[in-house]
Amino acid sequence: MGKVPTALVATSGLVGGYGVARWTGKRQLGGAVLAVAGAAAAQRWRRQAGGTAAGVLTAAYVAAFAGAHPLAKKVGAWPAVFGVTGAVALASWAVADRRG
């Protein structure tokens, strides 16, 4: 997993978590995907960029998940998910991935 960019791991959690929840009708299953990918990304962020950066990126990941909900009421579910995911992926790349 060391060669997979952390931006891709975070993206997989946010988009994959929503997709799984939507297509299976099981929010808990989508939450599990979100949590597992988030934990994997956080571990990699810590290793690649340090504890402070990992904390900030993890907070951004959680904020993106939470922020997608009210944003979806304005722009639609998928556009909201893709928008917040893009922001997290860009931050992840800038802080952790571009160094490697």
PDB file of C-alpha atoms in Angstrom, residues 16-81:
ATOM      1  CA  GLY A  16     -16.684   4.617  -1.873  1.00  0.00           C
ATOM      2  CA  GLY A  17     -18.376   5.085   1.480  1.00  0.00           C
ATOM      3  CA  TYR A  18     -21.168   7.136  -0.040  1.00  0.00           C
ATOM      4  CA  GLY A  19     -21.520   4.798  -3.004  1.00  0.00           C
ATOM      5  CA  VAL A  20     -21.720   1.688  -0.835  1.00  0.00           C
ATOM      6  CA  ALA A  21     -24.281   3.315   1.471  1.00  0.00           C
ATOM      7  CA  ARG A  22     -26.393   4.483  -1.454  1.00  0.00           C
ATOM      8  CA  TRP A  23     -26.318   1.293  -3.507  1.00  0.00           C
ATOM      9  CA  THR A  24     -26.754  -1.163  -0.654  1.00  0.00           C
ATOM     10  CA  GLY A  25     -29.161   0.943   1.388  1.00  0.00           C
ATOM     11  CA  LYS A  26     -26.981   0.194   4.437  1.00  0.00           C
ATOM     12  CA  ARG A  27     -25.569   3.392   5.909  1.00  0.00           C
ATOM     13  CA  GLN A  28     -23.513   1.401   8.413  1.00  0.00           C
ATOM     14  CA  LEU A  29     -21.748  -0.453   5.608  1.00  0.00           C
ATOM     15  CA  GLY A  30     -20.893   2.834   3.910  1.00  0.00           C
ATOM     16  CA  GLY A  31     -19.686   4.152   7.257  1.00  0.00           C
ATOM     17  CA  ALA A  32     -17.419   1.143   7.616  1.00  0.00           C
ATOM     18  CA  VAL A  33     -15.847   1.838   4.212  1.00  0.00           C
ATOM     19  CA  LEU A  34     -15.415   5.490   5.202  1.00  0.00           C
ATOM     20  CA  ALA A  35     -13.829   4.565   8.538  1.00  0.00           C
ATOM     21  CA  VAL A  36     -11.436   1.910   7.225  1.00  0.00           C
ATOM     22  CA  ALA A  37     -10.157   4.136   4.417  1.00  0.00           C
ATOM     23  CA  GLY A  38      -9.925   7.104   6.791  1.00  0.00           C
ATOM     24  CA  ALA A  39      -7.885   5.097   9.280  1.00  0.00           C
ATOM     25  CA  ALA A  40      -5.577   3.845   6.524  1.00  0.00           C
ATOM     26  CA  ALA A  41      -5.132   7.376   5.166  1.00  0.00           C
ATOM     27  CA  ALA A  42      -4.460   8.781   8.648  1.00  0.00           C
ATOM     28  CA  GLN A  43      -1.781   6.191   9.295  1.00  0.00           C
ATOM     29  CA  ARG A  44      -0.106   6.973   5.992  1.00  0.00           C
ATOM     30  CA  TRP A  45      -0.422  10.744   6.540  1.00  0.00           C
ATOM     31  CA  ARG A  46       1.310  10.367   9.906  1.00  0.00           C
ATOM     32  CA  ARG A  47       4.120   8.324   8.383  1.00  0.00           C
ATOM     33  CA  GLN A  48       4.627  10.617   5.388  1.00  0.00           C
ATOM     34  CA  ALA A  49       3.964  14.075   6.830  1.00  0.00           C
ATOM     35  CA  GLY A  50       4.038  13.798  10.629  1.00  0.00           C
ATOM     36  CA  GLY A  51       1.502  13.831  13.420  1.00  0.00           C
ATOM     37  CA  THR A  52       0.335  17.424  13.131  1.00  0.00           C
ATOM     38  CA  ALA A  53      -0.292  17.159   9.402  1.00  0.00           C
ATOM     39  CA  ALA A  54      -2.051  13.827   9.906  1.00  0.00           C
ATOM     40  CA  GLY A  55      -4.309  15.412  12.509  1.00  0.00           C
ATOM     41  CA  VAL A  56      -5.196  18.302  10.213  1.00  0.00           C
ATOM     42  CA  LEU A  57      -5.833  16.025   7.238  1.00  0.00           C
ATOM     43  CA  THR A  58      -7.916  13.640   9.339  1.00  0.00           C
ATOM     44  CA  ALA A  59      -9.983  16.580  10.576  1.00  0.00           C
ATOM     45  CA  ALA A  60     -10.439  17.689   6.953  1.00  0.00           C
ATOM     46  CA  TYR A  61     -11.564  14.155   6.019  1.00  0.00           C
ATOM     47  CA  VAL A  62     -14.166  14.102   8.798  1.00  0.00           C
ATOM     48  CA  ALA A  63     -15.251  17.672   8.005  1.00  0.00           C
ATOM     49  CA  ALA A  64     -15.659  16.724   4.342  1.00  0.00           C
ATOM     50  CA  PHE A  65     -17.932  13.842   5.300  1.00  0.00           C
ATOM     51  CA  ALA A  66     -19.995  16.068   7.579  1.00  0.00           C
ATOM     52  CA  GLY A  67     -19.970  19.015   5.182  1.00  0.00           C
ATOM     53  CA  ALA A  68     -21.184  16.968   2.241  1.00  0.00           C
ATOM     54  CA  HIS A  69     -24.552  16.512   3.922  1.00  0.00           C
ATOM     55  CA  PRO A  70     -25.699  20.160   4.011  1.00  0.00           C
ATOM     56  CA  LEU A  71     -23.964  20.846   0.712  1.00  0.00           C
ATOM     57  CA  ALA A  72     -25.953  18.029  -0.905  1.00  0.00           C
ATOM     58  CA  LYS A  73     -29.178  19.901  -0.159  1.00  0.00           C
ATOM     59  CA  LYS A  74     -27.932  22.748  -2.337  1.00  0.00           C
ATOM     60  CA  VAL A  75     -26.118  21.019  -5.202  1.00  0.00           C
ATOM     61  CA  GLY A  76     -27.155  17.364  -5.053  1.00  0.00           C
ATOM     62  CA  ALA A  77     -25.602  14.337  -3.403  1.00  0.00           C
ATOM     63  CA  TRP A  78     -22.998  13.252  -5.939  1.00  0.00           C
ATOM     64  CA  PRO A  79     -21.756  16.769  -6.750  1.00  0.00           C
ATOM     65  CA  ALA A  80     -21.380  17.419  -3.009  1.00  0.00           C
ATOM     66  CA  VAL A  81     -19.448  14.190  -2.480  1.00  0.00           C
TER      67      VAL A  81
END
